[in-house]
Amino acid sequence: MATERTFSILKPDVTARNLTGAVNAVIEEAGLRIVAQRRIRMSDAQAKKFYEVHAERPFYGELVEFMTSGPVVVQVLEGENAVAKYREVMGATNPAQAADGTIRQKFAKSVGENTVHGSDSLENAGIEIKQFFDDKDIVG
Ligand code: CMP
């Protein structure tokens, strides 16, 4: 198994409810190491660029609006098979379908306000990490 890095966002519904520590506890208990973390306000341009693959989807405007509605916590997670592992720990995109014990089952309100984002492939993880972190910010 390979050590990988993946990109994570704790969304505005997390910071609004003071759940940063609770979500991080689930991440760390799953064996993923938080090797970079920063609390930011995502700009409209940053959110639009980050989610540009969804630009044609009907929920794109709502998604950008939500992601810029409050602070988010951007993170780099490291561990064995980190990309797939984090997707397992997050649970299904729709919290109604998320397995017990997953972050979205525990904390998410809806498919839109679904608490966390995680990269869907190793290639996208690299692209997404570069949008928010310099190499020197990542302390493994
Ligand atoms: P995320 O993993 O951040 O990547 C794309 C996001 O689009 C996804 O999580 C959801 O928050 C959001 N999304 C997906 N489907 C819908 C939907 N039907 N309505 C609103 N938002 C959605």
PDB file of N, CA and C in Angstrom, residues 44-131:
ATOM      1  N   ASP A  44     -15.270  34.065  -4.113  1.00  0.00           N
ATOM      2  CA  ASP A  44     -16.175  33.614  -5.169  1.00  0.00           C
ATOM      3  C   ASP A  44     -15.371  32.987  -6.314  1.00  0.00           C
ATOM      4  N   ALA A  45     -14.267  33.637  -6.689  1.00  0.00           N
ATOM      5  CA  ALA A  45     -13.431  33.140  -7.798  1.00  0.00           C
ATOM      6  C   ALA A  45     -12.807  31.791  -7.445  1.00  0.00           C
ATOM      7  N   GLN A  46     -12.334  31.661  -6.218  1.00  0.00           N
ATOM      8  CA  GLN A  46     -11.722  30.384  -5.776  1.00  0.00           C
ATOM      9  C   GLN A  46     -12.753  29.253  -5.816  1.00  0.00           C
ATOM     10  N   ALA A  47     -13.955  29.516  -5.300  1.00  0.00           N
ATOM     11  CA  ALA A  47     -14.995  28.477  -5.257  1.00  0.00           C
ATOM     12  C   ALA A  47     -15.423  28.098  -6.674  1.00  0.00           C
ATOM     13  N   LYS A  48     -15.583  29.096  -7.531  1.00  0.00           N
ATOM     14  CA  LYS A  48     -15.990  28.807  -8.918  1.00  0.00           C
ATOM     15  C   LYS A  48     -14.953  27.958  -9.628  1.00  0.00           C
ATOM     16  N   LYS A  49     -13.678  28.296  -9.419  1.00  0.00           N
ATOM     17  CA  LYS A  49     -12.598  27.539 -10.062  1.00  0.00           C
ATOM     18  C   LYS A  49     -12.534  26.119  -9.483  1.00  0.00           C
ATOM     19  N   PHE A  50     -12.615  26.037  -8.158  1.00  0.00           N
ATOM     20  CA  PHE A  50     -12.504  24.728  -7.517  1.00  0.00           C
ATOM     21  C   PHE A  50     -13.581  23.764  -8.017  1.00  0.00           C
ATOM     22  N   TYR A  51     -14.795  24.272  -8.190  1.00  0.00           N
ATOM     23  CA  TYR A  51     -15.916  23.415  -8.597  1.00  0.00           C
ATOM     24  C   TYR A  51     -16.260  23.547 -10.077  1.00  0.00           C
ATOM     25  N   GLU A  52     -15.293  23.998 -10.890  1.00  0.00           N
ATOM     26  CA  GLU A  52     -15.619  24.269 -12.300  1.00  0.00           C
ATOM     27  C   GLU A  52     -16.104  23.023 -13.060  1.00  0.00           C
ATOM     28  N   VAL A  53     -15.716  21.813 -12.605  1.00  0.00           N
ATOM     29  CA  VAL A  53     -16.222  20.594 -13.282  1.00  0.00           C
ATOM     30  C   VAL A  53     -17.742  20.467 -13.149  1.00  0.00           C
ATOM     31  N   HIS A  54     -18.302  21.165 -12.156  1.00  0.00           N
ATOM     32  CA  HIS A  54     -19.758  21.109 -11.948  1.00  0.00           C
ATOM     33  C   HIS A  54     -20.469  22.329 -12.535  1.00  0.00           C
ATOM     34  N   ALA A  55     -19.769  23.135 -13.319  1.00  0.00           N
ATOM     35  CA  ALA A  55     -20.319  24.421 -13.793  1.00  0.00           C
ATOM     36  C   ALA A  55     -21.650  24.296 -14.527  1.00  0.00           C
ATOM     37  N   GLU A  56     -21.834  23.154 -15.197  1.00  0.00           N
ATOM     38  CA  GLU A  56     -23.086  22.987 -15.959  1.00  0.00           C
ATOM     39  C   GLU A  56     -24.210  22.360 -15.128  1.00  0.00           C
ATOM     40  N   ARG A  57     -23.890  21.969 -13.903  1.00  0.00           N
ATOM     41  CA  ARG A  57     -24.915  21.307 -13.075  1.00  0.00           C
ATOM     42  C   ARG A  57     -25.899  22.344 -12.515  1.00  0.00           C
ATOM     43  N   PRO A  58     -27.140  21.936 -12.306  1.00  0.00           N
ATOM     44  CA  PRO A  58     -28.131  22.905 -11.803  1.00  0.00           C
ATOM     45  C   PRO A  58     -27.804  23.450 -10.405  1.00  0.00           C
ATOM     46  N   PHE A  59     -27.015  22.695  -9.625  1.00  0.00           N
ATOM     47  CA  PHE A  59     -26.723  23.116  -8.253  1.00  0.00           C
ATOM     48  C   PHE A  59     -25.448  23.959  -8.131  1.00  0.00           C
ATOM     49  N   TYR A  60     -24.795  24.256  -9.272  1.00  0.00           N
ATOM     50  CA  TYR A  60     -23.494  24.951  -9.228  1.00  0.00           C
ATOM     51  C   TYR A  60     -23.567  26.292  -8.476  1.00  0.00           C
ATOM     52  N   GLY A  61     -24.562  27.109  -8.809  1.00  0.00           N
ATOM     53  CA  GLY A  61     -24.692  28.427  -8.175  1.00  0.00           C
ATOM     54  C   GLY A  61     -24.881  28.309  -6.676  1.00  0.00           C
ATOM     55  N   GLU A  62     -25.750  27.373  -6.301  1.00  0.00           N
ATOM     56  CA  GLU A  62     -26.042  27.122  -4.880  1.00  0.00           C
ATOM     57  C   GLU A  62     -24.775  26.629  -4.149  1.00  0.00           C
ATOM     58  N   LEU A  63     -24.024  25.776  -4.838  1.00  0.00           N
ATOM     59  CA  LEU A  63     -22.802  25.213  -4.261  1.00  0.00           C
ATOM     60  C   LEU A  63     -21.761  26.314  -4.005  1.00  0.00           C
ATOM     61  N   VAL A  64     -21.552  27.174  -4.999  1.00  0.00           N
ATOM     62  CA  VAL A  64     -20.589  28.277  -4.854  1.00  0.00           C
ATOM     63  C   VAL A  64     -21.050  29.226  -3.750  1.00  0.00           C
ATOM     64  N   GLU A  65     -22.342  29.497  -3.716  1.00  0.00           N
ATOM     65  CA  GLU A  65     -22.892  30.392  -2.687  1.00  0.00           C
ATOM     66  C   GLU A  65     -22.664  29.813  -1.287  1.00  0.00           C
ATOM     67  N   PHE A  66     -22.914  28.516  -1.142  1.00  0.00           N
ATOM     68  CA  PHE A  66     -22.721  27.871   0.160  1.00  0.00           C
ATOM     69  C   PHE A  66     -21.240  27.887   0.576  1.00  0.00           C
ATOM     70  N   MET A  67     -20.355  27.560  -0.362  1.00  0.00           N
ATOM     71  CA  MET A  67     -18.931  27.446  -0.020  1.00  0.00           C
ATOM     72  C   MET A  67     -18.302  28.795   0.332  1.00  0.00           C
ATOM     73  N   THR A  68     -18.972  29.892  -0.074  1.00  0.00           N
ATOM     74  CA  THR A  68     -18.461  31.232   0.251  1.00  0.00           C
ATOM     75  C   THR A  68     -19.274  31.886   1.366  1.00  0.00           C
ATOM     76  N   SER A  69     -20.188  31.133   1.977  1.00  0.00           N
ATOM     77  CA  SER A  69     -21.103  31.719   2.966  1.00  0.00           C
ATOM     78  C   SER A  69     -20.491  31.855   4.354  1.00  0.00           C
ATOM     79  N   GLY A  70     -19.337  31.235   4.572  1.00  0.00           N
ATOM     80  CA  GLY A  70     -18.686  31.294   5.883  1.00  0.00           C
ATOM     81  C   GLY A  70     -17.310  30.675   5.779  1.00  0.00           C
ATOM     82  N   PRO A  71     -16.557  30.702   6.879  1.00  0.00           N
ATOM     83  CA  PRO A  71     -15.209  30.134   6.838  1.00  0.00           C
ATOM     84  C   PRO A  71     -15.224  28.636   6.524  1.00  0.00           C
ATOM     85  N   VAL A  72     -14.183  28.185   5.858  1.00  0.00           N
ATOM     86  CA  VAL A  72     -13.957  26.756   5.639  1.00  0.00           C
ATOM     87  C   VAL A  72     -12.564  26.429   6.184  1.00  0.00           C
ATOM     88  N   VAL A  73     -12.311  25.133   6.389  1.00  0.00           N
ATOM     89  CA  VAL A  73     -10.975  24.699   6.794  1.00  0.00           C
ATOM     90  C   VAL A  73     -10.436  23.806   5.682  1.00  0.00           C
ATOM     91  N   VAL A  74      -9.373  24.274   5.021  1.00  0.00           N
ATOM     92  CA  VAL A  74      -8.758  23.453   3.966  1.00  0.00           C
ATOM     93  C   VAL A  74      -7.624  22.652   4.597  1.00  0.00           C
ATOM     94  N   GLN A  75      -7.492  21.408   4.154  1.00  0.00           N
ATOM     95  CA  GLN A  75      -6.538  20.483   4.787  1.00  0.00           C
ATOM     96  C   GLN A  75      -5.840  19.601   3.757  1.00  0.00           C
ATOM     97  N   VAL A  76      -4.659  19.135   4.133  1.00  0.00           N
ATOM     98  CA  VAL A  76      -4.020  18.031   3.424  1.00  0.00           C
ATOM     99  C   VAL A  76      -3.939  16.871   4.413  1.00  0.00           C
ATOM    100  N   LEU A  77      -4.458  15.718   3.985  1.00  0.00           N
ATOM    101  CA  LEU A  77      -4.440  14.510   4.825  1.00  0.00           C
ATOM    102  C   LEU A  77      -3.472  13.507   4.229  1.00  0.00           C
ATOM    103  N   GLU A  78      -2.733  12.835   5.086  1.00  0.00           N
ATOM    104  CA  GLU A  78      -1.732  11.871   4.619  1.00  0.00           C
ATOM    105  C   GLU A  78      -1.970  10.512   5.278  1.00  0.00           C
ATOM    106  N   GLY A  79      -1.764   9.453   4.514  1.00  0.00           N
ATOM    107  CA  GLY A  79      -1.877   8.109   5.078  1.00  0.00           C
ATOM    108  C   GLY A  79      -1.854   7.058   3.990  1.00  0.00           C
ATOM    109  N   GLU A  80      -1.923   5.809   4.410  1.00  0.00           N
ATOM    110  CA  GLU A  80      -2.004   4.691   3.466  1.00  0.00           C
ATOM    111  C   GLU A  80      -3.299   4.826   2.670  1.00  0.00           C
ATOM    112  N   ASN A  81      -3.195   4.797   1.355  1.00  0.00           N
ATOM    113  CA  ASN A  81      -4.390   4.904   0.492  1.00  0.00           C
ATOM    114  C   ASN A  81      -5.307   6.043   0.920  1.00  0.00           C
ATOM    115  N   ALA A  82      -4.718   7.214   1.182  1.00  0.00           N
ATOM    116  CA  ALA A  82      -5.468   8.327   1.785  1.00  0.00           C
ATOM    117  C   ALA A  82      -6.681   8.764   0.964  1.00  0.00           C
ATOM    118  N   VAL A  83      -6.584   8.697  -0.363  1.00  0.00           N
ATOM    119  CA  VAL A  83      -7.704   9.181  -1.190  1.00  0.00           C
ATOM    120  C   VAL A  83      -8.945   8.322  -0.960  1.00  0.00           C
ATOM    121  N   ALA A  84      -8.798   7.011  -1.134  1.00  0.00           N
ATOM    122  CA  ALA A  84      -9.937   6.100  -0.954  1.00  0.00           C
ATOM    123  C   ALA A  84     -10.358   6.043   0.513  1.00  0.00           C
ATOM    124  N   LYS A  85      -9.361   6.058   1.398  1.00  0.00           N
ATOM    125  CA  LYS A  85      -9.653   5.979   2.835  1.00  0.00           C
ATOM    126  C   LYS A  85     -10.529   7.150   3.281  1.00  0.00           C
ATOM    127  N   TYR A  86     -10.172   8.365   2.829  1.00  0.00           N
ATOM    128  CA  TYR A  86     -10.945   9.533   3.255  1.00  0.00           C
ATOM    129  C   TYR A  86     -12.353   9.494   2.669  1.00  0.00           C
ATOM    130  N   ARG A  87     -12.489   8.998   1.443  1.00  0.00           N
ATOM    131  CA  ARG A  87     -13.835   8.904   0.860  1.00  0.00           C
ATOM    132  C   ARG A  87     -14.702   7.931   1.674  1.00  0.00           C
ATOM    133  N   GLU A  88     -14.061   6.880   2.175  1.00  0.00           N
ATOM    134  CA  GLU A  88     -14.776   5.928   3.035  1.00  0.00           C
ATOM    135  C   GLU A  88     -15.178   6.606   4.358  1.00  0.00           C
ATOM    136  N   VAL A  89     -14.245   7.368   4.920  1.00  0.00           N
ATOM    137  CA  VAL A  89     -14.496   8.028   6.210  1.00  0.00           C
ATOM    138  C   VAL A  89     -15.574   9.113   6.070  1.00  0.00           C
ATOM    139  N   MET A  90     -15.611   9.795   4.904  1.00  0.00           N
ATOM    140  CA  MET A  90     -16.629  10.844   4.684  1.00  0.00           C
ATOM    141  C   MET A  90     -18.023  10.243   4.563  1.00  0.00           C
ATOM    142  N   GLY A  91     -18.142   9.113   3.887  1.00  0.00           N
ATOM    143  CA  GLY A  91     -19.447   8.543   3.596  1.00  0.00           C
ATOM    144  C   GLY A  91     -20.020   9.106   2.305  1.00  0.00           C
ATOM    145  N   ALA A  92     -21.203   8.599   1.913  1.00  0.00           N
ATOM    146  CA  ALA A  92     -21.817   8.989   0.642  1.00  0.00           C
ATOM    147  C   ALA A  92     -22.100  10.499   0.597  1.00  0.00           C
ATOM    148  N   THR A  93     -22.061  11.054  -0.643  1.00  0.00           N
ATOM    149  CA  THR A  93     -22.311  12.494  -0.840  1.00  0.00           C
ATOM    150  C   THR A  93     -23.629  12.919  -0.196  1.00  0.00           C
ATOM    151  N   ASN A  94     -24.651  12.087  -0.391  1.00  0.00           N
ATOM    152  CA  ASN A  94     -25.953  12.358   0.235  1.00  0.00           C
ATOM    153  C   ASN A  94     -25.954  11.749   1.644  1.00  0.00           C
ATOM    154  N   PRO A  95     -26.015  12.568   2.678  1.00  0.00           N
ATOM    155  CA  PRO A  95     -25.915  12.029   4.044  1.00  0.00           C
ATOM    156  C   PRO A  95     -26.988  10.994   4.378  1.00  0.00           C
ATOM    157  N   ALA A  96     -28.128  11.056   3.679  1.00  0.00           N
ATOM    158  CA  ALA A  96     -29.192  10.063   3.923  1.00  0.00           C
ATOM    159  C   ALA A  96     -28.729   8.662   3.537  1.00  0.00           C
ATOM    160  N   GLN A  97     -27.707   8.606   2.658  1.00  0.00           N
ATOM    161  CA  GLN A  97     -27.184   7.298   2.217  1.00  0.00           C
ATOM    162  C   GLN A  97     -25.833   6.973   2.851  1.00  0.00           C
ATOM    163  N   ALA A  98     -25.358   7.808   3.738  1.00  0.00           N
ATOM    164  CA  ALA A  98     -24.017   7.610   4.318  1.00  0.00           C
ATOM    165  C   ALA A  98     -24.040   6.529   5.401  1.00  0.00           C
ATOM    166  N   ALA A  99     -23.024   5.684   5.381  1.00  0.00           N
ATOM    167  CA  ALA A  99     -22.942   4.572   6.344  1.00  0.00           C
ATOM    168  C   ALA A  99     -22.741   5.082   7.769  1.00  0.00           C
ATOM    169  N   ASP A 100     -23.174   4.270   8.709  1.00  0.00           N
ATOM    170  CA  ASP A 100     -23.024   4.607  10.125  1.00  0.00           C
ATOM    171  C   ASP A 100     -21.562   4.871  10.471  1.00  0.00           C
ATOM    172  N   GLY A 101     -21.340   5.886  11.284  1.00  0.00           N
ATOM    173  CA  GLY A 101     -19.988   6.198  11.753  1.00  0.00           C
ATOM    174  C   GLY A 101     -19.215   7.101  10.823  1.00  0.00           C
ATOM    175  N   THR A 102     -19.751   7.352   9.608  1.00  0.00           N
ATOM    176  CA  THR A 102     -19.045   8.250   8.686  1.00  0.00           C
ATOM    177  C   THR A 102     -19.312   9.706   9.085  1.00  0.00           C
ATOM    178  N   ILE A 103     -18.446  10.585   8.597  1.00  0.00           N
ATOM    179  CA  ILE A 103     -18.571  12.010   8.947  1.00  0.00           C
ATOM    180  C   ILE A 103     -19.928  12.552   8.492  1.00  0.00           C
ATOM    181  N   ARG A 104     -20.317  12.213   7.262  1.00  0.00           N
ATOM    182  CA  ARG A 104     -21.584  12.776   6.758  1.00  0.00           C
ATOM    183  C   ARG A 104     -22.793  12.192   7.490  1.00  0.00           C
ATOM    184  N   GLN A 105     -22.712  10.924   7.870  1.00  0.00           N
ATOM    185  CA  GLN A 105     -23.833  10.353   8.641  1.00  0.00           C
ATOM    186  C   GLN A 105     -23.942  11.046   9.998  1.00  0.00           C
ATOM    187  N   LYS A 106     -22.791  11.354  10.597  1.00  0.00           N
ATOM    188  CA  LYS A 106     -22.802  11.954  11.937  1.00  0.00           C
ATOM    189  C   LYS A 106     -23.208  13.424  11.912  1.00  0.00           C
ATOM    190  N   PHE A 107     -22.736  14.161  10.886  1.00  0.00           N
ATOM    191  CA  PHE A 107     -22.831  15.621  10.987  1.00  0.00           C
ATOM    192  C   PHE A 107     -23.553  16.339   9.853  1.00  0.00           C
ATOM    193  N   ALA A 108     -23.715  15.710   8.666  1.00  0.00           N
ATOM    194  CA  ALA A 108     -24.197  16.485   7.512  1.00  0.00           C
ATOM    195  C   ALA A 108     -25.707  16.685   7.534  1.00  0.00           C
ATOM    196  N   LYS A 109     -26.116  17.837   6.993  1.00  0.00           N
ATOM    197  CA  LYS A 109     -27.539  18.202   7.016  1.00  0.00           C
ATOM    198  C   LYS A 109     -28.256  17.814   5.731  1.00  0.00           C
ATOM    199  N   SER A 110     -27.541  17.902   4.596  1.00  0.00           N
ATOM    200  CA  SER A 110     -28.187  17.674   3.291  1.00  0.00           C
ATOM    201  C   SER A 110     -27.102  17.428   2.251  1.00  0.00           C
ATOM    202  N   VAL A 111     -27.519  17.066   1.033  1.00  0.00           N
ATOM    203  CA  VAL A 111     -26.536  16.821  -0.026  1.00  0.00           C
ATOM    204  C   VAL A 111     -25.746  18.096  -0.356  1.00  0.00           C
ATOM    205  N   GLY A 112     -26.367  19.231  -0.200  1.00  0.00           N
ATOM    206  CA  GLY A 112     -25.668  20.501  -0.456  1.00  0.00           C
ATOM    207  C   GLY A 112     -24.749  20.852   0.708  1.00  0.00           C
ATOM    208  N   GLU A 113     -25.300  20.838   1.914  1.00  0.00           N
ATOM    209  CA  GLU A 113     -24.509  21.174   3.112  1.00  0.00           C
ATOM    210  C   GLU A 113     -24.009  19.855   3.706  1.00  0.00           C
ATOM    211  N   ASN A 114     -23.022  19.271   3.009  1.00  0.00           N
ATOM    212  CA  ASN A 114     -22.632  17.905   3.374  1.00  0.00           C
ATOM    213  C   ASN A 114     -21.280  17.817   4.086  1.00  0.00           C
ATOM    214  N   THR A 115     -20.918  18.910   4.801  1.00  0.00           N
ATOM    215  CA  THR A 115     -19.868  18.900   5.829  1.00  0.00           C
ATOM    216  C   THR A 115     -18.428  18.828   5.318  1.00  0.00           C
ATOM    217  N   VAL A 116     -18.167  17.912   4.382  1.00  0.00           N
ATOM    218  CA  VAL A 116     -16.770  17.732   3.947  1.00  0.00           C
ATOM    219  C   VAL A 116     -16.671  17.504   2.441  1.00  0.00           C
ATOM    220  N   HIS A 117     -15.526  17.893   1.918  1.00  0.00           N
ATOM    221  CA  HIS A 117     -15.133  17.522   0.552  1.00  0.00           C
ATOM    222  C   HIS A 117     -13.851  16.707   0.644  1.00  0.00           C
ATOM    223  N   GLY A 118     -13.716  15.712  -0.210  1.00  0.00           N
ATOM    224  CA  GLY A 118     -12.451  14.983  -0.333  1.00  0.00           C
ATOM    225  C   GLY A 118     -12.184  14.678  -1.790  1.00  0.00           C
ATOM    226  N   SER A 119     -10.932  14.712  -2.194  1.00  0.00           N
ATOM    227  CA  SER A 119     -10.574  14.472  -3.599  1.00  0.00           C
ATOM    228  C   SER A 119     -11.075  13.110  -4.057  1.00  0.00           C
ATOM    229  N   ASP A 120     -11.457  13.027  -5.349  1.00  0.00           N
ATOM    230  CA  ASP A 120     -11.987  11.759  -5.867  1.00  0.00           C
ATOM    231  C   ASP A 120     -10.935  10.903  -6.564  1.00  0.00           C
ATOM    232  N   SER A 121      -9.712  11.417  -6.724  1.00  0.00           N
ATOM    233  CA  SER A 121      -8.632  10.610  -7.311  1.00  0.00           C
ATOM    234  C   SER A 121      -7.297  11.203  -6.851  1.00  0.00           C
ATOM    235  N   LEU A 122      -6.242  10.416  -6.995  1.00  0.00           N
ATOM    236  CA  LEU A 122      -4.911  10.892  -6.605  1.00  0.00           C
ATOM    237  C   LEU A 122      -4.490  12.070  -7.481  1.00  0.00           C
ATOM    238  N   GLU A 123      -4.845  11.991  -8.765  1.00  0.00           N
ATOM    239  CA  GLU A 123      -4.504  13.074  -9.687  1.00  0.00           C
ATOM    240  C   GLU A 123      -5.201  14.376  -9.269  1.00  0.00           C
ATOM    241  N   ASN A 124      -6.501  14.287  -8.975  1.00  0.00           N
ATOM    242  CA  ASN A 124      -7.224  15.491  -8.541  1.00  0.00           C
ATOM    243  C   ASN A 124      -6.740  15.980  -7.183  1.00  0.00           C
ATOM    244  N   ALA A 125      -6.316  15.069  -6.319  1.00  0.00           N
ATOM    245  CA  ALA A 125      -5.772  15.484  -5.019  1.00  0.00           C
ATOM    246  C   ALA A 125      -4.585  16.422  -5.230  1.00  0.00           C
ATOM    247  N   GLY A 126      -3.694  16.043  -6.133  1.00  0.00           N
ATOM    248  CA  GLY A 126      -2.519  16.877  -6.417  1.00  0.00           C
ATOM    249  C   GLY A 126      -2.920  18.246  -6.943  1.00  0.00           C
ATOM    250  N   ILE A 127      -3.903  18.263  -7.844  1.00  0.00           N
ATOM    251  CA  ILE A 127      -4.378  19.528  -8.431  1.00  0.00           C
ATOM    252  C   ILE A 127      -5.047  20.399  -7.358  1.00  0.00           C
ATOM    253  N   GLU A 128      -5.866  19.786  -6.533  1.00  0.00           N
ATOM    254  CA  GLU A 128      -6.611  20.546  -5.515  1.00  0.00           C
ATOM    255  C   GLU A 128      -5.682  21.065  -4.412  1.00  0.00           C
ATOM    256  N   ILE A 129      -4.729  20.239  -3.988  1.00  0.00           N
ATOM    257  CA  ILE A 129      -3.784  20.682  -2.952  1.00  0.00           C
ATOM    258  C   ILE A 129      -3.056  21.937  -3.424  1.00  0.00           C
ATOM    259  N   LYS A 130      -2.623  21.940  -4.679  1.00  0.00           N
ATOM    260  CA  LYS A 130      -1.869  23.083  -5.233  1.00  0.00           C
ATOM    261  C   LYS A 130      -2.693  24.368  -5.297  1.00  0.00           C
ATOM    262  N   GLN A 131      -4.022  24.225  -5.331  1.00  0.00           N
ATOM    263  CA  GLN A 131      -4.877  25.429  -5.367  1.00  0.00           C
ATOM    264  C   GLN A 131      -4.877  26.166  -4.026  1.00  0.00           C
TER     265      GLN A 131
END
